[in-house]
XYZ file of N, CA, C and O in Angstrom:
616
model
N -13.632 -52.856 33.739
C -12.798 -52.761 32.547
C -11.535 -53.593 32.720
O -10.837 -53.465 33.715
N -11.239 -54.432 31.763
C -9.987 -55.199 31.838
C -8.788 -54.321 31.489
O -8.926 -53.313 30.799
N -7.634 -54.725 31.976
C -6.384 -54.047 31.663
C -5.386 -55.084 31.166
O -5.111 -56.066 31.860
N -4.859 -54.886 29.964
C -3.869 -55.814 29.439
C -2.631 -55.785 30.331
O -2.052 -54.719 30.555
N -2.288 -56.945 30.865
C -1.113 -57.021 31.735
C -0.744 -58.470 32.004
O -1.583 -59.360 31.938
N 0.538 -58.673 32.306
C 0.986 -59.987 32.767
C 0.597 -60.131 34.225
O 0.664 -59.171 34.993
N 0.233 -61.318 34.600
C -0.145 -61.597 35.979
C 1.084 -61.590 36.886
O 2.165 -62.030 36.490
N 0.901 -61.111 38.098
C 1.993 -61.198 39.078
C 2.335 -62.660 39.319
O 3.499 -62.996 39.568
N 1.347 -63.549 39.213
C 1.588 -64.988 39.373
C 2.534 -65.501 38.290
O 3.442 -66.274 38.564
N 2.325 -65.057 37.039
C 3.186 -65.481 35.938
C 4.623 -65.037 36.180
O 5.564 -65.796 35.947
N 4.794 -63.822 36.656
C 6.145 -63.321 36.922
C 6.839 -64.167 37.983
O 8.014 -64.522 37.856
N 6.110 -64.526 39.038
C 6.685 -65.380 40.087
C 6.964 -66.781 39.550
O 8.003 -67.373 39.843
N 6.036 -67.317 38.745
C 6.246 -68.637 38.155
C 7.486 -68.644 37.265
O 8.270 -69.606 37.272
N 7.691 -67.577 36.494
C 8.870 -67.489 35.631
C 10.149 -67.475 36.463
O 11.114 -68.186 36.153
N 10.159 -66.699 37.533
C 11.341 -66.629 38.387
C 11.601 -67.938 39.131
O 12.747 -68.258 39.465
N 10.545 -68.701 39.375
C 10.687 -69.977 40.076
C 10.845 -71.162 39.127
O 10.805 -72.317 39.564
N 11.022 -70.904 37.845
C 11.272 -71.967 36.877
C 10.064 -72.820 36.531
O 10.219 -73.938 36.054
N 8.858 -72.306 36.733
C 7.650 -73.082 36.473
C 7.084 -72.871 35.064
O 6.170 -73.578 34.670
N 7.585 -71.901 34.321
C 7.040 -71.584 33.003
C 7.795 -72.385 31.946
O 9.019 -72.387 31.922
N 7.048 -73.080 31.076
C 7.655 -73.817 29.975
C 6.710 -73.720 28.784
O 5.815 -74.538 28.612
N 6.911 -72.701 27.977
C 6.035 -72.452 26.833
C 6.505 -73.189 25.591
O 5.694 -73.689 24.824
N 7.810 -73.304 25.393
C 8.303 -73.893 24.150
C 9.487 -74.829 24.347
O 10.081 -75.273 23.382
N 9.833 -75.167 25.573
C 10.981 -76.037 25.816
C 10.634 -77.502 25.628
O 9.626 -77.865 25.047
N 11.491 -78.358 26.155
C 11.228 -79.787 26.138
C 9.989 -80.064 26.981
O 9.867 -79.567 28.088
N 9.068 -80.830 26.451
C 7.799 -81.142 27.122
C 7.108 -79.870 27.634
O 6.890 -79.706 28.833
N 6.754 -78.958 26.715
C 6.112 -77.715 27.148
C 4.772 -77.981 27.827
O 4.097 -78.972 27.546
N 4.415 -77.079 28.715
C 3.128 -77.157 29.393
C 2.020 -76.748 28.412
O 2.293 -76.136 27.383
N 0.786 -77.071 28.759
C -0.357 -76.699 27.927
C -0.941 -75.392 28.441
O -1.235 -75.265 29.626
N -1.082 -74.447 27.534
C -1.659 -73.144 27.865
C -2.980 -73.001 27.123
O -3.149 -73.506 26.015
N -3.916 -72.314 27.761
C -5.246 -72.132 27.180
C -5.637 -70.657 27.218
O -5.063 -69.874 27.969
N -6.626 -70.323 26.400
C -7.196 -68.981 26.386
C -8.688 -69.114 26.646
O -9.385 -69.839 25.936
N -9.157 -68.414 27.676
C -10.597 -68.344 27.908
C -11.049 -66.910 27.727
O -10.242 -65.984 27.735
N -12.345 -66.743 27.533
C -12.910 -65.427 27.261
C -13.734 -64.936 28.443
O -14.395 -65.720 29.124
N -13.704 -63.621 28.666
C -14.481 -62.981 29.726
C -15.668 -62.249 29.088
O -15.506 -61.493 28.130
N -16.849 -62.479 29.658
C -18.089 -61.954 29.093
C -18.249 -60.444 29.280
O -17.599 -59.831 30.130
N -19.141 -59.878 28.499
C -19.543 -58.489 28.642
C -20.285 -58.362 29.978
O -21.069 -59.239 30.343
N -20.027 -57.287 30.726
C -20.691 -57.076 32.006
C -20.063 -57.851 33.147
O -20.696 -58.049 34.189
N -18.822 -58.283 32.976
C -18.128 -59.039 34.023
C -18.032 -58.215 35.306
O -17.861 -56.997 35.259
N -18.127 -58.895 36.446
C -18.069 -58.183 37.727
C -16.692 -58.239 38.380
O -16.414 -57.465 39.281
N -15.836 -59.132 37.931
C -14.500 -59.264 38.519
C -13.537 -58.213 38.009
O -13.855 -57.432 37.106
N -12.340 -58.202 38.589
C -11.278 -57.298 38.177
C -10.290 -58.103 37.329
O -9.748 -59.106 37.789
N -10.059 -57.648 36.111
C -9.202 -58.372 35.184
C -7.989 -57.520 34.835
O -8.053 -56.652 33.974
N -6.903 -57.783 35.567
C -5.636 -57.083 35.390
C -4.523 -57.974 35.959
O -4.711 -59.179 36.091
N -3.397 -57.392 36.353
C -2.262 -58.176 36.837
C -2.527 -58.877 38.168
O -1.761 -59.750 38.566
N -3.614 -58.547 38.853
C -3.903 -59.171 40.148
C -4.614 -60.518 40.015
O -4.726 -61.248 40.997
N -5.096 -60.867 38.815
C -5.727 -62.167 38.609
C -4.629 -63.226 38.591
O -3.768 -63.225 37.712
N -4.631 -64.111 39.567
C -3.541 -65.085 39.693
C -3.894 -66.479 39.215
O -3.017 -67.235 38.824
N -5.187 -66.851 39.246
C -5.586 -68.202 38.880
C -6.991 -68.145 38.294
O -7.793 -67.306 38.694
N -7.284 -69.064 37.360
C -8.622 -69.072 36.766
C -9.627 -69.820 37.632
O -10.829 -69.718 37.422
N -9.157 -70.573 38.625
C -10.054 -71.293 39.519
C -10.888 -72.307 38.774
O -10.380 -73.123 38.018
N -12.190 -72.224 38.949
C -13.127 -73.116 38.267
C -13.982 -72.271 37.335
O -15.021 -71.740 37.745
N -13.518 -72.100 36.088
C -14.277 -71.263 35.157
C -15.727 -71.707 35.050
O -16.040 -72.896 35.031
N -16.617 -70.729 35.008
C -18.034 -70.997 34.844
C -18.799 -71.211 36.132
O -20.017 -71.314 36.123
N -18.086 -71.283 37.273
C -18.805 -71.497 38.526
C -18.246 -70.626 39.635
O -17.074 -70.275 39.634
N -19.090 -70.260 40.547
C -18.776 -69.448 41.722
C -18.540 -67.985 41.372
O -18.431 -67.611 40.213
N -18.424 -67.185 42.411
C -18.244 -65.747 42.243
C -16.827 -65.426 41.771
O -15.868 -66.061 42.208
N -16.683 -64.447 40.889
C -15.355 -64.033 40.432
C -14.513 -63.457 41.570
O -15.037 -62.799 42.477
N -13.206 -63.723 41.526
C -12.260 -63.187 42.497
C -10.886 -63.171 41.837
O -10.757 -63.512 40.667
N -9.847 -62.829 42.589
C -8.498 -62.826 42.014
C -7.975 -64.239 41.791
O -6.945 -64.423 41.159
N -8.698 -65.253 42.293
C -8.284 -66.639 42.090
C -9.346 -67.477 41.385
O -9.270 -68.703 41.391
N -10.332 -66.828 40.756
C -11.381 -67.560 40.063
C -12.123 -66.620 39.113
O -12.716 -65.644 39.556
N -12.115 -66.931 37.804
C -12.900 -66.115 36.875
C -14.385 -66.419 37.046
O -15.228 -65.586 36.735
N -14.687 -67.606 37.560
C -16.051 -67.976 37.910
C -17.070 -67.699 36.836
O -16.874 -68.022 35.660
N -18.159 -67.088 37.235
C -19.285 -66.836 36.332
C -19.031 -65.694 35.350
O -19.899 -65.389 34.534
N -17.846 -65.095 35.389
C -17.496 -64.066 34.400
C -17.007 -64.664 33.086
O -16.829 -63.944 32.109
N -16.778 -65.973 33.047
C -16.355 -66.573 31.783
C -17.496 -66.481 30.783
O -18.671 -66.679 31.129
N -17.148 -66.195 29.538
C -18.152 -66.135 28.471
C -18.797 -67.506 28.300
O -18.215 -68.533 28.668
N -19.985 -67.512 27.738
C -20.649 -68.776 27.437
C -21.513 -68.580 26.209
O -21.837 -67.456 25.837
N -21.851 -69.672 25.575
C -22.705 -69.606 24.398
C -22.396 -70.745 23.458
O -21.443 -71.507 23.666
N -23.201 -70.857 22.430
C -23.019 -71.913 21.435
C -21.606 -71.850 20.859
O -21.084 -70.773 20.578
N -20.968 -73.006 20.716
C -19.639 -73.084 20.108
C -18.487 -72.793 21.044
O -17.333 -72.886 20.652
N -18.783 -72.408 22.276
C -17.724 -72.094 23.239
C -17.693 -73.163 24.323
O -18.737 -73.561 24.844
N -16.501 -73.633 24.665
C -16.331 -74.646 25.696
C -15.777 -74.002 26.955
O -14.806 -73.242 26.893
N -16.391 -74.309 28.093
C -15.893 -73.793 29.366
C -14.414 -74.121 29.505
O -13.990 -75.233 29.230
N -13.635 -73.143 29.905
C -12.183 -73.308 30.016
C -11.434 -72.799 28.807
O -10.225 -72.643 28.831
N -12.166 -72.525 27.717
C -11.549 -71.921 26.541
C -10.906 -72.908 25.598
O -11.219 -74.091 25.588
N -9.962 -72.408 24.805
C -9.296 -73.185 23.762
C -7.819 -73.360 24.088
O -7.179 -72.463 24.646
N -7.293 -74.512 23.708
C -5.868 -74.785 23.891
C -5.065 -73.980 22.878
O -5.408 -73.927 21.697
N -4.002 -73.351 23.351
C -3.115 -72.578 22.481
C -2.044 -73.513 21.914
O -1.507 -74.360 22.637
N -1.740 -73.357 20.643
C -0.755 -74.208 19.979
C 0.447 -73.385 19.541
O 0.383 -72.161 19.472
N 1.521 -74.078 19.221
C 2.676 -73.424 18.615
C 3.406 -72.449 19.510
O 3.853 -71.406 19.040
N 3.555 -72.768 20.791
C 4.280 -71.880 21.691
C 5.717 -71.644 21.220
O 6.397 -72.581 20.806
N 6.140 -70.396 21.245
C 7.501 -70.050 20.817
C 8.035 -68.931 21.706
O 7.286 -68.046 22.108
N 9.311 -69.012 22.003
C 9.972 -67.941 22.755
C 11.123 -67.400 21.922
O 11.786 -68.131 21.198
N 11.316 -66.087 22.006
C 12.344 -65.420 21.212
C 12.937 -64.285 22.038
O 12.230 -63.647 22.812
N 14.211 -64.036 21.842
C 14.865 -62.888 22.458
C 15.081 -61.835 21.380
O 15.729 -62.089 20.367
N 14.477 -60.672 21.576
C 14.668 -59.523 20.682
C 15.510 -58.526 21.451
O 14.997 -57.843 22.333
N 16.787 -58.459 21.139
C 17.725 -57.586 21.845
C 17.673 -57.919 23.333
O 18.138 -58.961 23.745
N 17.076 -57.074 24.149
C 17.024 -57.341 25.590
C 15.606 -57.695 26.074
O 15.363 -57.733 27.271
N 14.703 -57.976 25.139
C 13.324 -58.309 25.505
C 13.027 -59.766 25.174
O 13.085 -60.171 24.012
N 12.712 -60.542 26.204
C 12.297 -61.914 26.001
C 10.813 -61.938 25.705
O 10.029 -61.222 26.332
N 10.409 -62.739 24.723
C 9.004 -62.774 24.332
C 8.499 -64.207 24.213
O 9.275 -65.141 24.030
N 7.201 -64.348 24.312
C 6.535 -65.627 24.068
C 5.270 -65.358 23.280
O 4.600 -64.348 23.482
N 4.975 -66.272 22.379
C 3.755 -66.160 21.593
C 3.274 -67.553 21.236
O 3.961 -68.543 21.464
N 2.086 -67.612 20.680
C 1.480 -68.862 20.246
C 0.983 -68.682 18.827
O 0.901 -67.569 18.319
N 0.626 -69.789 18.171
C 0.090 -69.714 16.812
C -1.193 -68.883 16.813
O -1.972 -68.926 17.753
N -1.387 -68.154 15.752
C -2.561 -67.302 15.620
C -3.315 -67.726 14.375
O -2.706 -68.186 13.408
N -4.593 -67.583 14.325
C -5.484 -67.091 15.362
C -6.008 -68.220 16.257
O -5.831 -69.395 15.953
N -6.701 -67.811 17.334
C -7.426 -68.736 18.192
C -8.889 -68.585 17.793
O -9.397 -67.463 17.727
N -9.557 -69.694 17.480
C -10.927 -69.589 16.975
C -11.889 -70.533 17.693
O -11.495 -71.570 18.214
N -13.144 -70.135 17.696
C -14.259 -70.960 18.134
C -15.244 -70.967 16.968
O -15.730 -69.910 16.553
N -15.530 -72.138 16.431
C -16.407 -72.264 15.258
C -17.880 -72.290 15.654
O -18.221 -72.754 16.749
N -18.731 -71.848 14.741
C -20.185 -71.841 14.941
C -20.535 -71.275 16.312
O -21.355 -71.817 17.044
N -19.893 -70.178 16.662
C -20.005 -69.606 18.004
C -20.963 -68.429 18.051
O -20.993 -67.600 17.139
N -21.701 -68.371 19.144
C -22.548 -67.211 19.445
C -22.142 -66.716 20.823
O -22.692 -67.139 21.840
N -21.132 -65.860 20.838
C -20.574 -65.358 22.096
C -20.144 -63.911 21.949
O -19.915 -63.429 20.843
N -20.044 -63.230 23.093
C -19.505 -61.869 23.159
C -18.498 -61.840 24.295
O -18.734 -62.441 25.342
N -17.391 -61.131 24.087
C -16.339 -61.082 25.111
C -15.632 -59.743 25.083
O -15.590 -59.063 24.056
N -15.064 -59.372 26.254
C -14.336 -58.105 26.371
C -12.832 -58.299 26.496
O -12.067 -57.363 26.297
N -12.413 -59.519 26.875
C -10.980 -59.777 27.005
C -10.736 -61.271 27.035
O -11.671 -62.075 27.131
N -9.471 -61.638 26.950
C -9.052 -63.032 27.047
C -8.119 -63.181 28.242
O -7.387 -62.246 28.594
N -8.148 -64.364 28.834
C -7.222 -64.720 29.898
C -6.440 -65.933 29.416
O -7.030 -66.946 29.030
N -5.112 -65.831 29.412
C -4.248 -66.957 29.053
C -3.738 -67.557 30.344
O -3.295 -66.832 31.250
N -3.798 -68.894 30.423
C -3.403 -69.570 31.655
C -2.818 -70.941 31.373
O -3.031 -71.518 30.304
N -2.073 -71.469 32.355
C -1.512 -72.812 32.268
C -2.609 -73.772 32.698
O -3.200 -73.621 33.765
N -2.900 -74.769 31.869
C -4.119 -75.557 32.057
C -4.118 -76.486 33.266
O -5.182 -76.773 33.808
N -2.981 -76.978 33.715
C -2.965 -77.892 34.860
C -3.127 -77.159 36.183
O -3.961 -77.517 37.008
N -2.340 -76.110 36.377
C -2.374 -75.363 37.647
C -3.455 -74.290 37.671
O -3.897 -73.879 38.737
N -3.853 -73.811 36.490
C -4.788 -72.691 36.414
C -4.112 -71.344 36.585
O -4.769 -70.303 36.564
N -2.781 -71.346 36.756
C -2.053 -70.093 36.949
C -2.169 -69.205 35.712
O -1.974 -69.649 34.579
N -2.478 -67.937 35.954
C -2.706 -66.984 34.873
C -1.390 -66.429 34.337
O -0.513 -66.034 35.103
N -1.274 -66.400 33.009
C -0.158 -65.744 32.334
C -0.463 -64.257 32.241
O 0.337 -63.418 32.617
N -1.644 -63.932 31.742
C -2.002 -62.530 31.605
C -3.421 -62.327 31.135
O -4.114 -63.270 30.743
N -3.829 -61.083 31.195
C -5.143 -60.636 30.741
C -4.907 -59.754 29.523
O -4.014 -58.899 29.531
N -5.706 -59.963 28.476
C -5.513 -59.237 27.236
C -6.839 -58.601 26.805
O -7.758 -59.277 26.361
N -6.912 -57.275 26.985
C -8.110 -56.479 26.720
C -8.343 -56.373 25.212
O -7.413 -56.103 24.455
N -9.582 -56.566 24.782
C -9.928 -56.421 23.370
C -10.200 -54.974 22.986
O -10.381 -54.671 21.814
N -10.260 -54.063 23.964
C -10.535 -52.667 23.664
C -12.007 -52.397 23.376
O -12.367 -51.338 22.882
N -12.847 -53.339 23.681
C -14.286 -53.238 23.435
C -14.853 -54.635 23.334
O -14.167 -55.616 23.590
N -16.079 -54.725 22.931
C -16.750 -56.015 22.815
C -16.518 -56.628 21.446
O -16.650 -55.947 20.423
N -16.166 -57.909 21.433
C -16.082 -58.687 20.193
C -17.191 -59.725 20.277
O -17.352 -60.388 21.300
N -17.966 -59.850 19.202
C -19.091 -60.786 19.190
C -19.118 -61.593 17.908
O -18.603 -61.168 16.872
N -19.750 -62.754 18.015
C -20.062 -63.555 16.835
C -21.432 -64.178 17.056
O -21.807 -64.480 18.188
N -22.176 -64.333 15.971
C -23.492 -64.964 16.033
C -23.508 -66.097 15.018
O -23.502 -65.844 13.811
N -23.459 -67.332 15.539
C -23.442 -68.529 14.694
C -22.345 -68.448 13.637
O -22.520 -68.870 12.497
N -21.212 -67.871 14.023
C -20.077 -67.742 13.115
C -18.791 -68.061 13.853
O -18.809 -68.562 14.972
N -17.683 -67.763 13.239
C -16.394 -68.028 13.862
C -15.973 -66.831 14.701
O -15.903 -65.707 14.209
N -15.738 -67.080 15.994
C -15.212 -66.061 16.898
C -13.698 -66.191 16.818
O -13.146 -67.259 17.089
N -13.018 -65.112 16.435
C -11.579 -65.160 16.191
C -10.832 -64.177 17.068
O -11.199 -63.012 17.149
N -9.776 -64.663 17.717
C -8.845 -63.806 18.440
C -7.527 -63.888 17.684
O -6.873 -64.940 17.659
N -7.147 -62.795 17.042
C -5.883 -62.744 16.316
C -4.797 -62.279 17.276
O -4.904 -61.196 17.861
N -3.794 -63.115 17.451
C -2.703 -62.780 18.368
C -1.757 -61.794 17.699
O -1.624 -61.777 16.469
N -1.089 -60.964 18.493
C -0.188 -59.964 17.911
C 1.008 -60.598 17.201
O 1.429 -61.706 17.531
N 1.537 -59.860 16.246
C 2.726 -60.279 15.530
C 3.909 -60.333 16.499
O 4.093 -59.410 17.293
N 4.705 -61.405 16.463
C 5.865 -61.472 17.354
C 6.837 -60.301 17.144
O 7.097 -59.922 16.008
N 7.320 -59.762 18.240
C 8.285 -58.673 18.193
C 8.552 -58.150 19.589
O 7.806 -58.467 20.531
N 9.594 -57.379 19.749
C 9.992 -56.881 21.078
C 8.904 -56.059 21.755
O 8.777 -56.085 22.971
N 8.114 -55.352 20.965
C 7.074 -54.500 21.559
C 5.665 -54.968 21.206
O 4.690 -54.303 21.540
N 5.568 -56.105 20.502
C 4.260 -56.547 20.033
C 3.863 -57.951 20.468
O 2.684 -58.298 20.389
N 4.788 -58.781 20.897
C 4.478 -60.161 21.263
C 3.450 -60.231 22.389
O 3.338 -59.314 23.204
N 2.758 -61.351 22.445
C 1.749 -61.560 23.480
C 2.344 -61.400 24.879
O 1.780 -60.753 25.737
N 3.513 -61.993 25.092
C 4.207 -61.892 26.383
C 5.549 -61.232 26.146
O 6.309 -61.660 25.273
N 5.852 -60.191 26.934
C 7.132 -59.464 26.815
C 7.732 -59.290 28.195
O 7.082 -58.788 29.090
N 8.959 -59.752 28.332
C 9.651 -59.608 29.624
C 10.970 -58.887 29.398
O 11.725 -59.222 28.548
């Protein structure tokens, strides 16, 4: 079972000045999907996506737990529209919504957001069950920005 949480790697990257979601020359972030029946552990201990689609799952590789199927590309989709906002004492980050895969036949239990060059994981986001599409659009609607609702809250 996945657990929605920020990765410990993301927290360290933020403290070390490696996170750039919406600043000058922002980094590219992606969202990949984890299949139903995944064998890995998907929570704050996942630090890197490794080589999606290959090898055994671990805390540094989603490996063969990545979803696959028509309309889905290994490594997931690039997230657009990164924005950061301060709500009182809570710093937040979000991206444009929704994230979609067209003409897709896939099933997934959660999403992993990561920085595309390093593979460092931002977080794991549990869908609360299985989401599926059959030759249709697979859609992940991101939460509304807010102190308690944004995708990333620090």
